[in-house]
Short mmCIF file of C-alpha atoms (C1' of nucleotides) in Angstrom, two decimals:
data_model
loop_
_atom_site.label_atom_id
_atom_site.label_comp_id
_atom_site.label_asym_id
_atom_site.label_seq_id
_atom_site.Cartn_x
_atom_site.Cartn_y
_atom_site.Cartn_z
CA MET A 1 -103.57 -134.39 73.67
CA LYS A 2 -103.81 -137.44 75.84
CA LYS A 3 -103.15 -140.87 74.48
CA THR A 4 -106.25 -143.05 74.15
CA CYS A 5 -106.65 -146.72 73.37
CA CYS A 6 -107.68 -146.13 69.81
CA GLN A 7 -106.14 -147.10 66.58
CA HIS A 8 -106.68 -143.56 65.35
CA GLN A 9 -105.72 -142.39 68.74
CA PHE A 10 -105.69 -138.69 68.04
CA VAL A 11 -109.08 -138.70 66.40
CA THR A 12 -111.40 -141.01 68.31
CA PRO A 13 -111.54 -142.03 71.96
CA CYS A 14 -111.92 -145.79 72.47
CA THR A 15 -115.29 -145.30 74.10
CA LYS A 16 -116.73 -144.35 70.72
CA LYS A 17 -116.41 -147.94 69.62
CA VAL A 18 -118.40 -149.24 72.55
CA PRO A 19 -122.18 -149.43 72.15
CA ILE A 20 -122.85 -149.08 75.87
CA PHE A 21 -121.37 -145.59 75.79
CA HIS A 22 -123.13 -144.44 72.64
CA SER A 23 -125.64 -142.33 74.52
CA LEU A 24 -122.92 -140.17 76.05
CA SER A 25 -121.64 -136.83 74.85
CA GLU A 26 -118.22 -136.39 73.23
CA GLU A 27 -116.75 -134.92 76.41
CA GLU A 28 -118.08 -137.68 78.61
CA MET A 29 -116.68 -140.31 76.27
CA GLN A 30 -113.33 -138.61 76.30
CA LYS A 31 -113.44 -138.44 80.09
CA ILE A 32 -114.08 -142.16 80.40
CA ALA A 33 -111.42 -142.95 77.80
CA ASP A 34 -108.98 -140.95 79.89
CA MET A 35 -109.84 -142.95 83.01
CA ALA A 36 -109.17 -146.23 81.23
CA LYS A 37 -105.92 -148.15 81.31
CA HIS A 38 -104.83 -149.71 78.04
CA GLU A 39 -103.07 -152.99 77.46
CA SER A 40 -101.97 -154.98 74.45
CA PHE A 41 -101.96 -158.76 74.22
CA GLN A 42 -100.40 -160.86 71.55
CA LYS A 43 -102.06 -163.88 70.02
CA GLY A 44 -102.43 -166.73 72.49
CA SER A 45 -101.59 -164.79 75.62
CA PRO A 46 -103.89 -164.76 78.66
CA VAL A 47 -105.87 -161.61 79.43
CA VAL A 48 -107.55 -163.05 82.51
CA GLN A 49 -106.39 -166.24 84.20
CA GLU A 50 -108.69 -168.73 85.86
CA GLY A 51 -109.19 -167.64 89.43
CA ASP A 52 -108.52 -163.97 88.86
CA SER A 53 -111.29 -161.82 90.30
CA SER A 54 -110.16 -158.27 89.77
CA GLN A 55 -112.95 -155.73 89.90
CA THR A 56 -112.40 -154.51 86.38
CA LEU A 57 -114.40 -154.12 83.20
CA PHE A 58 -112.37 -155.21 80.18
CA ILE A 59 -113.37 -153.67 76.87
CA VAL A 60 -112.08 -155.19 73.63
CA ASN A 61 -110.83 -152.31 71.57
CA LYS A 62 -109.12 -154.25 68.82
CA GLY A 63 -108.78 -157.94 68.07
CA ARG A 64 -110.67 -160.91 69.36
CA VAL A 65 -110.71 -162.94 72.59
CA LYS A 66 -112.17 -166.21 73.80
CA VAL A 67 -113.85 -166.51 77.20
CA SER A 68 -113.70 -170.02 78.59
CA LYS A 69 -114.08 -172.32 81.56
CA THR A 70 -112.34 -175.57 82.37
CA THR A 71 -114.45 -178.64 83.12
CA VAL A 72 -113.57 -181.08 85.92
CA ASP A 73 -112.28 -183.54 83.34
CA GLY A 74 -109.83 -180.88 82.23
CA LYS A 75 -111.43 -179.77 78.99
CA GLU A 76 -111.71 -176.18 77.87
CA GLN A 77 -115.25 -175.03 77.20
CA ILE A 78 -115.40 -171.81 75.24
CA LEU A 79 -118.32 -169.64 76.36
CA HIS A 80 -117.99 -166.50 74.27
CA LEU A 81 -116.01 -164.98 71.47
CA LEU A 82 -115.76 -161.23 71.86
CA THR A 83 -114.68 -158.63 69.35
CA CYS A 84 -114.24 -154.90 69.16
CA GLY A 85 -116.70 -152.99 71.34
CA GLU A 86 -117.67 -155.93 73.52
CA PHE A 87 -116.68 -156.29 77.16
CA PHE A 88 -116.08 -158.92 79.82
CA GLY A 89 -115.52 -158.99 83.57
CA GLU A 90 -119.18 -158.28 84.29
CA LEU A 91 -119.49 -161.32 86.56
CA ASN A 92 -116.93 -159.97 88.98
CA LEU A 93 -118.36 -156.46 88.79
CA PHE A 94 -122.11 -156.85 89.05
CA ASN A 95 -122.55 -160.30 90.55
CA GLY A 96 -123.38 -160.43 94.24
CA SER A 97 -121.12 -163.44 94.77
CA PRO A 98 -118.19 -163.06 92.37
CA SER A 99 -114.98 -165.11 92.00
CA GLN A 100 -115.74 -167.00 88.83
CA SER A 101 -113.37 -169.50 87.36
CA ILE A 102 -113.16 -167.89 83.97
CA SER A 103 -110.22 -167.47 81.60
CA VAL A 104 -109.84 -165.07 78.72
CA TYR A 105 -107.24 -165.45 75.97
CA ALA A 106 -106.38 -163.27 73.00
CA LEU A 107 -107.12 -165.07 69.73
CA GLU A 108 -105.14 -162.52 67.77
CA SER A 109 -103.21 -159.34 68.49
CA THR A 110 -105.61 -157.55 70.83
CA GLU A 111 -105.96 -154.23 72.62
CA ILE A 112 -107.98 -154.01 75.78
CA CYS A 113 -109.23 -150.99 77.74
CA LEU A 114 -109.54 -151.54 81.47
CA LEU A 115 -111.98 -149.63 83.64
CA ARG A 116 -111.84 -150.02 87.41
CA LYS A 117 -115.04 -150.69 89.33
CA GLN A 118 -114.87 -147.33 91.06
CA ASP A 119 -114.71 -145.57 87.72
CA ILE A 120 -117.62 -147.60 86.32
CA ASP A 121 -119.63 -146.82 89.43
CA GLN A 122 -118.91 -143.14 89.00
CA VAL A 123 -119.85 -143.21 85.34
CA MET A 124 -123.08 -145.04 86.11
CA GLU A 125 -123.95 -142.58 88.83
CA GLU A 126 -123.43 -139.61 86.51
CA ASN A 127 -125.15 -141.33 83.58
CA PRO A 128 -127.86 -143.64 84.85
CA ASN A 129 -128.78 -144.81 81.37
CA ILE A 130 -125.41 -146.57 81.15
CA ALA A 131 -126.93 -149.02 83.62
CA PHE A 132 -129.74 -149.67 81.15
CA LYS A 133 -127.26 -150.22 78.36
CA LEU A 134 -125.30 -152.62 80.56
CA LEU A 135 -128.50 -154.41 81.46
CA GLU A 136 -129.32 -154.78 77.79
CA THR A 137 -125.87 -156.11 76.96
CA VAL A 138 -125.73 -158.57 79.84
CA THR A 139 -129.23 -159.78 78.94
CA ASN A 140 -128.00 -160.30 75.41
CA ARG A 141 -125.06 -162.26 76.75
CA LEU A 142 -127.51 -164.34 78.77
CA ALA A 143 -129.58 -165.06 75.67
CA HIS A 144 -126.44 -166.15 73.86
CA THR A 145 -125.41 -168.43 76.71
CA GLU A 146 -128.86 -170.00 76.85
CA ASN A 147 -128.57 -170.72 73.14
CA LEU A 148 -125.20 -172.32 73.80
CA VAL A 149 -126.83 -174.52 76.45
CA GLN A 150 -129.48 -175.49 73.94
CA ASN A 151 -126.81 -176.35 71.41
CA LEU A 152 -124.72 -178.40 73.85
CA ALA A 153 -127.88 -180.24 74.88
CA THR A 154 -128.38 -181.34 71.29
CA LYS A 155 -126.98 -184.84 71.11
CA ASP A 156 -126.07 -184.92 67.42
CA PRO A 157 -122.63 -183.31 66.89
CA GLU A 158 -123.42 -182.50 63.27
CA VAL A 159 -126.34 -180.36 64.34
CA ARG A 160 -124.14 -178.60 66.85
CA LEU A 161 -121.52 -177.87 64.23
CA VAL A 162 -124.12 -176.57 61.78
CA HIS A 163 -125.45 -174.27 64.47
CA MET A 164 -122.00 -172.94 65.12
CA ILE A 165 -121.42 -172.30 61.42
CA LEU A 166 -124.75 -170.46 61.23
CA GLU A 167 -123.87 -168.40 64.29
CA PHE A 168 -120.44 -167.54 62.93
CA SER A 169 -121.91 -166.66 59.53
CA GLU A 170 -124.02 -164.05 61.23
CA LYS A 171 -121.40 -162.75 63.64
CA PHE A 172 -118.18 -162.99 61.64
CA GLY A 173 -119.32 -163.64 58.08
CA THR A 174 -118.94 -161.39 55.05
CA GLU A 175 -120.89 -161.86 51.83
CA THR A 176 -118.76 -162.67 48.79
CA GLU A 177 -119.68 -163.90 45.34
CA LYS A 178 -118.64 -167.42 46.41
CA GLY A 179 -120.81 -167.39 49.53
CA ILE A 180 -120.40 -166.26 53.10
CA GLU A 181 -116.78 -166.06 54.12
CA ILE A 182 -116.02 -166.74 57.77
CA ASP A 183 -112.81 -165.77 59.52
CA LEU A 184 -112.52 -168.48 62.14
CA THR A 185 -109.51 -167.34 64.18
CA LEU A 186 -110.13 -170.61 66.03
CA SER A 187 -108.15 -173.80 65.61
CA ARG A 188 -110.02 -177.05 65.00
CA GLU A 189 -109.45 -177.90 68.63
CA GLU A 190 -110.97 -174.60 69.75
CA ILE A 191 -113.98 -175.15 67.51
CA ALA A 192 -114.28 -178.54 69.20
CA ASN A 193 -114.05 -176.87 72.60
CA TYR A 194 -116.83 -174.51 71.69
CA ILE A 195 -119.38 -177.11 70.62
CA GLY A 196 -118.28 -179.81 73.04
CA VAL A 197 -116.77 -182.50 70.83
CA THR A 198 -113.24 -183.60 69.95
CA ARG A 199 -110.84 -182.25 67.39
CA GLU A 200 -111.15 -185.47 65.39
CA THR A 201 -114.92 -185.16 65.16
CA ILE A 202 -114.61 -181.62 63.84
CA SER A 203 -112.18 -182.81 61.16
CA ARG A 204 -114.47 -185.59 60.06
CA LYS A 205 -117.65 -183.54 60.07
CA LEU A 206 -116.13 -180.59 58.24
CA SER A 207 -114.88 -183.00 55.56
CA LYS A 208 -118.36 -184.43 55.36
CA PHE A 209 -119.87 -180.97 54.95
CA GLU A 210 -117.37 -180.27 52.17
CA ASP A 211 -118.39 -183.50 50.44
CA LEU A 212 -122.03 -182.47 50.83
CA ASN A 213 -121.13 -179.17 49.16
CA PHE A 214 -122.27 -177.09 52.10
CA ILE A 215 -118.93 -175.41 52.69
CA THR A 216 -115.41 -174.93 51.42
CA ALA A 217 -112.44 -174.74 53.75
CA ILE A 218 -109.68 -172.32 52.77
CA GLY A 219 -106.68 -173.29 54.80
CA ASN A 220 -107.52 -173.91 58.40
CA LYS A 221 -108.76 -170.50 59.42
CA GLN A 222 -111.36 -169.70 56.80
CA LEU A 223 -114.64 -171.24 55.79
CA ILE A 224 -116.93 -170.37 52.93
CA VAL A 225 -120.55 -171.25 53.36
CA LYS A 226 -121.70 -172.01 49.84
CA ASP A 227 -125.42 -172.15 50.51
CA ILE A 228 -126.65 -171.15 53.94
CA ASP A 229 -130.21 -172.27 53.22
CA LEU A 230 -128.95 -175.77 52.47
CA LEU A 231 -127.22 -175.81 55.86
CA GLU A 232 -130.33 -174.60 57.63
CA GLU A 233 -132.44 -177.23 55.93
CA TYR A 234 -129.97 -179.91 56.93
CA VAL A 235 -130.76 -179.47 60.62
CA ILE A 236 -134.47 -179.21 59.76
CA MET B 1 -157.72 -152.29 100.71
CA LYS B 2 -156.65 -153.50 97.35
CA LYS B 3 -155.97 -157.14 96.71
CA THR B 4 -152.32 -157.98 96.26
CA CYS B 5 -150.64 -161.16 95.08
CA CYS B 6 -149.50 -162.16 98.53
CA GLN B 7 -150.33 -165.10 100.63
CA HIS B 8 -150.95 -162.74 103.53
CA GLN B 9 -152.52 -160.40 101.10
CA PHE B 10 -153.78 -157.86 103.59
CA VAL B 11 -150.49 -157.58 105.38
CA THR B 12 -147.69 -157.62 102.84
CA PRO B 13 -147.53 -156.54 99.19
CA CYS B 14 -145.96 -159.15 96.90
CA THR B 15 -143.12 -156.78 96.07
CA LYS B 16 -141.76 -157.30 99.58
CA LYS B 17 -140.74 -160.81 98.65
CA VAL B 18 -138.70 -159.67 95.68
CA PRO B 19 -135.06 -158.76 96.28
CA ILE B 20 -134.92 -156.35 93.34
CA PHE B 21 -137.48 -154.12 95.08
CA HIS B 22 -135.90 -154.23 98.53
CA SER B 23 -134.45 -150.77 98.25
CA LEU B 24 -137.88 -149.18 97.78
CA SER B 25 -140.08 -147.58 100.39
CA GLU B 26 -143.29 -149.21 101.67
CA GLU B 27 -145.46 -146.92 99.56
CA GLU B 28 -143.49 -147.53 96.39
CA MET B 29 -143.69 -151.27 96.90
CA GLN B 30 -147.42 -151.04 97.41
CA LYS B 31 -147.73 -148.93 94.29
CA ILE B 32 -145.91 -151.50 92.17
CA ALA B 33 -147.87 -154.35 93.72
CA ASP B 34 -151.05 -152.52 92.73
CA MET B 35 -149.85 -152.21 89.13
CA ALA B 36 -149.20 -155.94 88.90
CA LYS B 37 -151.62 -158.51 87.55
CA HIS B 38 -151.77 -161.80 89.43
CA GLU B 39 -152.29 -165.26 88.09
CA SER B 40 -152.33 -168.76 89.54
CA PHE B 41 -151.04 -171.85 87.79
CA GLN B 42 -151.52 -175.42 88.84
CA LYS B 43 -148.80 -178.03 88.75
CA GLY B 44 -147.74 -178.88 85.22
CA SER B 45 -149.48 -176.02 83.47
CA PRO B 46 -147.63 -173.67 81.11
CA VAL B 47 -146.90 -170.12 82.25
CA VAL B 48 -145.16 -169.12 79.05
CA GLN B 49 -145.32 -171.16 75.86
CA GLU B 50 -142.47 -171.48 73.38
CA GLY B 51 -142.78 -168.62 70.93
CA ASP B 52 -144.57 -166.25 73.26
CA SER B 53 -142.83 -162.90 73.39
CA SER B 54 -145.04 -160.74 75.56
CA GLN B 55 -143.28 -157.74 77.01
CA THR B 56 -143.88 -158.75 80.59
CA LEU B 57 -141.83 -159.40 83.69
CA PHE B 58 -143.07 -162.49 85.52
CA ILE B 59 -142.34 -162.65 89.22
CA VAL B 60 -142.70 -165.92 91.09
CA ASN B 61 -144.66 -165.14 94.22
CA LYS B 62 -145.34 -168.66 95.39
CA GLY B 63 -144.32 -172.06 94.12
CA ARG B 64 -141.68 -173.12 91.66
CA VAL B 65 -141.27 -173.04 87.87
CA LYS B 66 -138.92 -174.52 85.29
CA VAL B 67 -137.57 -172.43 82.42
CA SER B 68 -136.67 -174.55 79.41
CA LYS B 69 -135.82 -174.70 75.73
CA THR B 70 -136.43 -177.44 73.21
CA THR B 71 -133.50 -178.76 71.19
CA VAL B 72 -133.77 -179.52 67.47
CA ASP B 73 -133.93 -183.22 68.27
CA GLY B 74 -137.00 -182.52 70.35
CA LYS B 75 -135.55 -182.79 73.84
CA GLU B 76 -136.39 -180.45 76.67
CA GLN B 77 -133.38 -178.69 78.16
CA ILE B 78 -134.13 -177.12 81.50
CA LEU B 79 -132.24 -173.84 81.94
CA HIS B 80 -133.40 -172.55 85.29
CA LEU B 81 -135.51 -173.44 88.28
CA LEU B 82 -137.05 -170.36 89.85
CA THR B 83 -138.71 -169.96 93.21
CA CYS B 84 -140.37 -167.26 95.25
CA GLY B 85 -138.92 -163.80 94.60
CA GLU B 86 -137.22 -164.70 91.33
CA PHE B 87 -138.37 -163.44 87.96
CA PHE B 88 -138.31 -164.34 84.27
CA GLY B 89 -139.17 -162.69 80.99
CA GLU B 90 -136.05 -160.52 81.09
CA LEU B 91 -134.95 -161.66 77.62
CA ASN B 92 -138.04 -160.20 76.00
CA LEU B 93 -137.86 -157.06 78.10
CA PHE B 94 -134.24 -155.96 78.03
CA ASN B 95 -132.82 -157.76 75.04
CA GLY B 96 -132.35 -155.70 71.89
CA SER B 97 -133.49 -158.59 69.69
CA PRO B 98 -136.11 -160.51 71.63
CA SER B 99 -138.43 -163.37 70.62
CA GLN B 100 -136.77 -166.23 72.40
CA SER B 101 -138.00 -169.77 72.14
CA ILE B 102 -138.40 -170.31 75.86
CA SER B 103 -141.06 -172.16 77.81
CA VAL B 104 -141.96 -171.87 81.47
CA TYR B 105 -144.00 -174.46 83.36
CA ALA B 106 -145.27 -174.55 86.93
CA LEU B 107 -143.64 -177.39 88.86
CA GLU B 108 -146.15 -177.04 91.66
CA SER B 109 -149.09 -174.82 92.47
CA THR B 110 -147.69 -171.41 91.64
CA GLU B 111 -148.68 -167.75 91.86
CA ILE B 112 -147.16 -165.27 89.46
CA CYS B 113 -147.20 -161.47 89.45
CA LEU B 114 -147.07 -159.88 86.02
CA LEU B 115 -145.64 -156.43 85.38
CA ARG B 116 -146.00 -154.86 81.96
CA LYS B 117 -142.98 -153.33 80.28
CA GLN B 118 -144.44 -149.84 80.51
CA ASP B 119 -144.85 -150.21 84.25
CA ILE B 120 -141.32 -151.57 84.69
CA ASP B 121 -139.99 -148.68 82.63
CA GLN B 122 -141.86 -146.23 84.80
CA VAL B 123 -140.60 -147.87 87.99
CA MET B 124 -137.03 -147.83 86.70
CA GLU B 125 -137.30 -144.19 85.73
CA GLU B 126 -138.57 -143.22 89.17
CA ASN B 127 -136.11 -145.49 90.96
CA PRO B 128 -132.90 -145.77 88.97
CA ASN B 129 -131.31 -148.16 91.42
CA ILE B 130 -133.86 -150.80 90.38
CA ALA B 131 -131.84 -150.96 87.17
CA PHE B 132 -128.75 -151.80 89.22
CA LYS B 133 -130.63 -154.52 91.06
CA LEU B 134 -131.86 -155.92 87.77
CA LEU B 135 -128.34 -155.80 86.38
CA GLU B 136 -127.10 -157.70 89.41
CA THR B 137 -129.81 -160.34 89.10
CA VAL B 138 -129.38 -160.84 85.37
CA THR B 139 -125.61 -161.08 85.85
CA ASN B 140 -126.25 -163.73 88.47
CA ARG B 141 -128.47 -165.58 86.04
CA LEU B 142 -125.66 -165.35 83.48
CA ALA B 143 -123.18 -166.81 85.95
CA HIS B 144 -125.57 -169.67 86.64
CA THR B 145 -126.05 -170.34 82.93
CA GLU B 146 -122.31 -170.35 82.35
CA ASN B 147 -121.97 -172.92 85.11
CA LEU B 148 -124.65 -175.00 83.40
CA VAL B 149 -122.65 -174.82 80.18
CA GLN B 150 -119.58 -175.97 82.06
CA ASN B 151 -121.57 -178.87 83.52
CA LEU B 152 -123.07 -179.93 80.19
CA ALA B 153 -119.59 -179.79 78.67
CA THR B 154 -118.40 -182.34 81.20
CA LYS B 155 -118.49 -185.67 79.42
CA ASP B 156 -118.97 -187.94 82.45
CA PRO B 157 -122.68 -188.07 83.41
CA GLU B 158 -121.84 -189.04 86.99
CA VAL B 159 -119.94 -185.82 87.45
CA ARG B 160 -122.85 -183.86 85.98
CA LEU B 161 -125.28 -185.50 88.37
CA VAL B 162 -123.04 -184.87 91.37
CA HIS B 163 -122.83 -181.21 90.38
CA MET B 164 -126.59 -181.00 90.17
CA ILE B 165 -126.96 -182.57 93.61
CA LEU B 166 -124.44 -180.11 95.02
CA GLU B 167 -126.26 -177.20 93.38
CA PHE B 168 -129.63 -178.35 94.67
CA SER B 169 -128.22 -178.92 98.15
CA GLU B 170 -127.28 -175.27 98.24
CA LYS B 171 -130.42 -173.88 96.63
CA PHE B 172 -133.16 -176.19 97.90
CA GLY B 173 -131.51 -178.14 100.71
CA THR B 174 -132.34 -178.04 104.42
CA GLU B 175 -130.03 -179.40 107.09
CA THR B 176 -131.44 -182.31 109.08
CA GLU B 177 -129.82 -184.75 111.47
CA LYS B 178 -129.73 -187.34 108.66
CA GLY B 179 -128.02 -185.01 106.20
CA ILE B 180 -129.13 -182.40 103.71
CA GLU B 181 -132.70 -182.94 102.60
CA ILE B 182 -133.54 -181.85 99.07
CA ASP B 183 -137.05 -181.27 97.78
CA LEU B 184 -136.66 -182.15 94.12
CA THR B 185 -140.09 -181.24 92.67
CA LEU B 186 -138.56 -182.65 89.48
CA SER B 187 -139.31 -186.05 87.99
CA ARG B 188 -136.42 -188.30 87.03
CA GLU B 189 -137.02 -187.29 83.44
CA GLU B 190 -136.80 -183.61 84.33
CA ILE B 191 -133.58 -184.19 86.25
CA ALA B 192 -132.33 -185.91 83.09
CA ASN B 193 -133.45 -182.91 81.03
CA TYR B 194 -131.53 -180.58 83.28
CA ILE B 195 -128.18 -182.35 83.09
CA GLY B 196 -128.54 -183.60 79.53
CA VAL B 197 -128.82 -187.36 79.90
CA THR B 198 -131.70 -189.85 79.75
CA ARG B 199 -134.15 -190.90 82.41
CA GLU B 200 -132.56 -194.37 82.49
CA THR B 201 -129.11 -192.98 83.20
CA ILE B 202 -130.47 -190.95 86.13
CA SER B 203 -132.08 -194.10 87.55
CA ARG B 204 -128.89 -196.07 87.30
CA LYS B 205 -126.60 -193.38 88.64
CA LEU B 206 -128.84 -192.50 91.57
CA SER B 207 -128.94 -196.21 92.51
CA LYS B 208 -125.18 -196.29 92.29
CA PHE B 209 -124.89 -193.24 94.55
CA GLU B 210 -127.21 -194.95 97.04
CA ASP B 211 -125.00 -198.04 96.96
CA LEU B 212 -121.97 -195.84 97.49
CA ASN B 213 -123.76 -194.38 100.52
CA PHE B 214 -123.66 -190.84 99.19
CA ILE B 215 -127.40 -190.32 99.23
CA THR B 216 -130.75 -191.78 100.23
CA ALA B 217 -133.82 -191.43 98.06
CA ILE B 218 -137.13 -190.94 99.86
CA GLY B 219 -139.81 -191.68 97.33
CA ASN B 220 -139.15 -190.02 94.02
CA LYS B 221 -139.26 -186.41 95.04
CA GLN B 222 -136.81 -186.25 97.93
CA LEU B 223 -133.12 -186.86 98.31
CA ILE B 224 -131.01 -186.90 101.42
CA VAL B 225 -127.34 -186.15 100.93
CA LYS B 226 -125.68 -188.18 103.66
CA ASP B 227 -122.21 -186.70 103.36
CA ILE B 228 -121.72 -183.77 101.08
CA ASP B 229 -117.94 -183.80 101.45
CA LEU B 230 -117.87 -187.39 100.17
CA LEU B 231 -119.81 -186.25 97.09
CA GLU B 232 -117.46 -183.34 96.50
CA GLU B 233 -114.43 -185.59 96.81
CA TYR B 234 -115.96 -188.03 94.34
CA VAL B 235 -115.74 -185.53 91.49
CA ILE B 236 -112.24 -184.55 92.68
"C1'" DT C 1 -84.56 -173.40 51.81
"C1'" DT C 2 -84.54 -176.47 55.21
"C1'" DG C 3 -85.95 -178.16 59.43
"C1'" DC C 4 -88.92 -178.46 63.00
"C1'" DA C 5 -93.00 -178.17 65.97
"C1'" DG C 6 -97.62 -177.82 66.29
"C1'" DA C 7 -101.92 -178.49 63.99
"C1'" DA C 8 -104.92 -181.27 61.22
"C1'" DG C 9 -106.48 -185.61 58.84
"C1'" DT C 10 -107.53 -190.41 59.18
"C1'" DG C 11 -107.97 -195.38 60.08
"C1'" DA C 12 -108.82 -199.00 63.76
"C1'" DC C 13 -110.67 -199.96 67.88
"C1'" DT C 14 -113.30 -199.28 72.17
"C1'" DT C 15 -116.51 -197.74 75.24
"C1'" DC C 16 -120.42 -196.31 77.53
"C1'" DA C 17 -124.68 -193.92 77.41
"C1'" DA C 18 -128.68 -194.18 74.37
"C1'" DT C 19 -132.11 -196.99 72.93
"C1'" DC C 20 -135.50 -200.55 73.23
"C1'" DA C 21 -138.36 -203.45 75.68
"C1'" DC C 22 -140.50 -204.74 79.49
"C1'" DC C 23 -142.07 -204.96 84.25
"C1'" DG C 24 -142.92 -202.92 88.66
"C1'" DT C 25 -144.54 -198.84 91.27
"C1'" DT C 26 -147.06 -194.80 92.32
"C1'" DG C 27 -150.63 -191.75 92.42
"C1'" DT C 28 -154.69 -189.85 90.45
"C1'" DT C 29 -159.68 -189.90 89.70
"C1'" DG C 30 -164.05 -191.41 88.90
"C1'" DC D 1 -160.86 -198.82 96.09
"C1'" DA D 2 -160.39 -200.14 91.66
"C1'" DA D 3 -158.53 -199.13 87.37
"C1'" DC D 4 -155.71 -196.75 84.64
"C1'" DA D 5 -152.07 -193.85 83.24
"C1'" DA D 6 -147.89 -191.88 84.15
"C1'" DC D 7 -143.57 -192.63 86.14
"C1'" DG D 8 -139.54 -195.29 87.49
"C1'" DG D 9 -136.26 -199.41 87.48
"C1'" DT D 10 -133.54 -202.66 84.88
"C1'" DG D 11 -131.52 -205.92 81.51
"C1'" DA D 12 -129.76 -206.53 76.63
"C1'" DT D 13 -128.18 -204.50 72.68
"C1'" DT D 14 -125.95 -201.14 69.75
"C1'" DG D 15 -123.98 -197.40 67.51
"C1'" DA D 16 -121.58 -193.28 67.13
"C1'" DA D 17 -118.18 -190.41 69.11
"C1'" DG D 18 -114.16 -190.87 71.87
"C1'" DT D 19 -109.59 -192.61 72.08
"C1'" DC D 20 -105.25 -194.05 70.29
"C1'" DA D 21 -101.77 -194.13 66.99
"C1'" DC D 22 -99.92 -192.64 63.14
"C1'" DT D 23 -99.33 -189.74 58.94
"C1'" DT D 24 -99.64 -185.45 56.55
"C1'" DC D 25 -99.81 -180.66 56.33
"C1'" DT D 26 -98.72 -175.88 57.64
"C1'" DG D 27 -96.36 -172.09 59.18
"C1'" DC D 28 -92.55 -170.14 61.38
"C1'" DA D 29 -87.63 -169.39 62.31
"C1'" DA D 30 -82.90 -170.18 61.73
#
DNA sequence: TTGCAGAAGTGACTTCAATCACCGTTGTTG
DNA sequence: CAACAACGGTGATTGAAGTCACTTCTGCAA
């Protein structure tokens, strides 16, 4: 049996984890999984470097990555955090005028499946509804980015931070008896680079939110949201 | 002959103006144009109000619109400026979880063609490559939004304004002997609401750029970029 | 376990865009 | 064309986040 990118590699092809392929049959999924190249990245290492414009779809099979841009004044702006089943590289693939200045870094030990443009094209030709799925996903990504714009446009950094915590609660949070537990995987500086403030401001505001009894920080990589309604009320 | 949404309504169906339909035959274009509803909006009037989530694709046939969101602190953040041939409403149509808080206003006298979801679905089923075109366009929109994020993340307002001028030069500019002429159609306040600063800051910075001989303002709705290279150098 | 480097917290200071207030300009409409 | 409202320019003030500098904490490796 061929090696696939999966953790349980002899049971499930990686494509099973990816929502855009969910409409396909077992054989088709296996076929695509066989076309894919698989790479591992350790925490902190670059998956895509600024300036790279390879015609490839990158699918996160395990782990977590950050997608970011660098501003003219040299700051990192994080655009997206992607986990298992999500993809990136769509700008270079589907955009009329590609060559984006985007970087992608592994936030933890990560496995990526790579599909070349020619393979994607073939898959889409044989299964037209993949195009619909892609359209849905990219539209979703657009909605997320527009929300990020809205958040960055909000002048008050506290509001921005609250919004981020609410977003993370939904995306990465798990209910516990103490509240919603969030695995950050981001450093304070990276949090800052996501909501457009400085590291120091994040420190101060998180302390403030602890004093206000909104959250509890466990170490530097975990947050517990004690009362999410309280947080929501705080930003009115 | 049926009425279409076109300026030369007895010659060309509105669909001819829209890149996503360019791959279709004359008859197909006419058929879609006949399915569409057509509405006119005068300058300043709302096309879509915050909260509206009608399952409709809106195609700009004539004029110009602004797509915006409102931040929690009550400010308008302009996301996109759309002209003839461009569309909006994609978030409600293709997004798994719709209901976006987005507003659209006519910036000048504008004509819009409306296509219902069921019609779009039918068109996509009959012409699968429309889905590809849509994917390309939405990806483009995503790239634009990510650039906006990058711009808003840039702390220096001068740099943000220069970027906007460069963007507008490309999208709305026409070469003249005096330089690149830009039809703004935006008020100073709307410019401010696009790059995330205040009206006053726009005033001051535009004056500064005039003093620096980068631009000339003609009235309040036109800019002439005297030397675009100078502008580009200014932001390094 | 110690030692070290990178990350995070924190106080003091600074800065620059926001805010406020006001006046001048434009353009719309009866 | 007069009158008014909306828009735009500009000076003075201010306040909150950025910046700087330093300490403390954390996690990793020898």
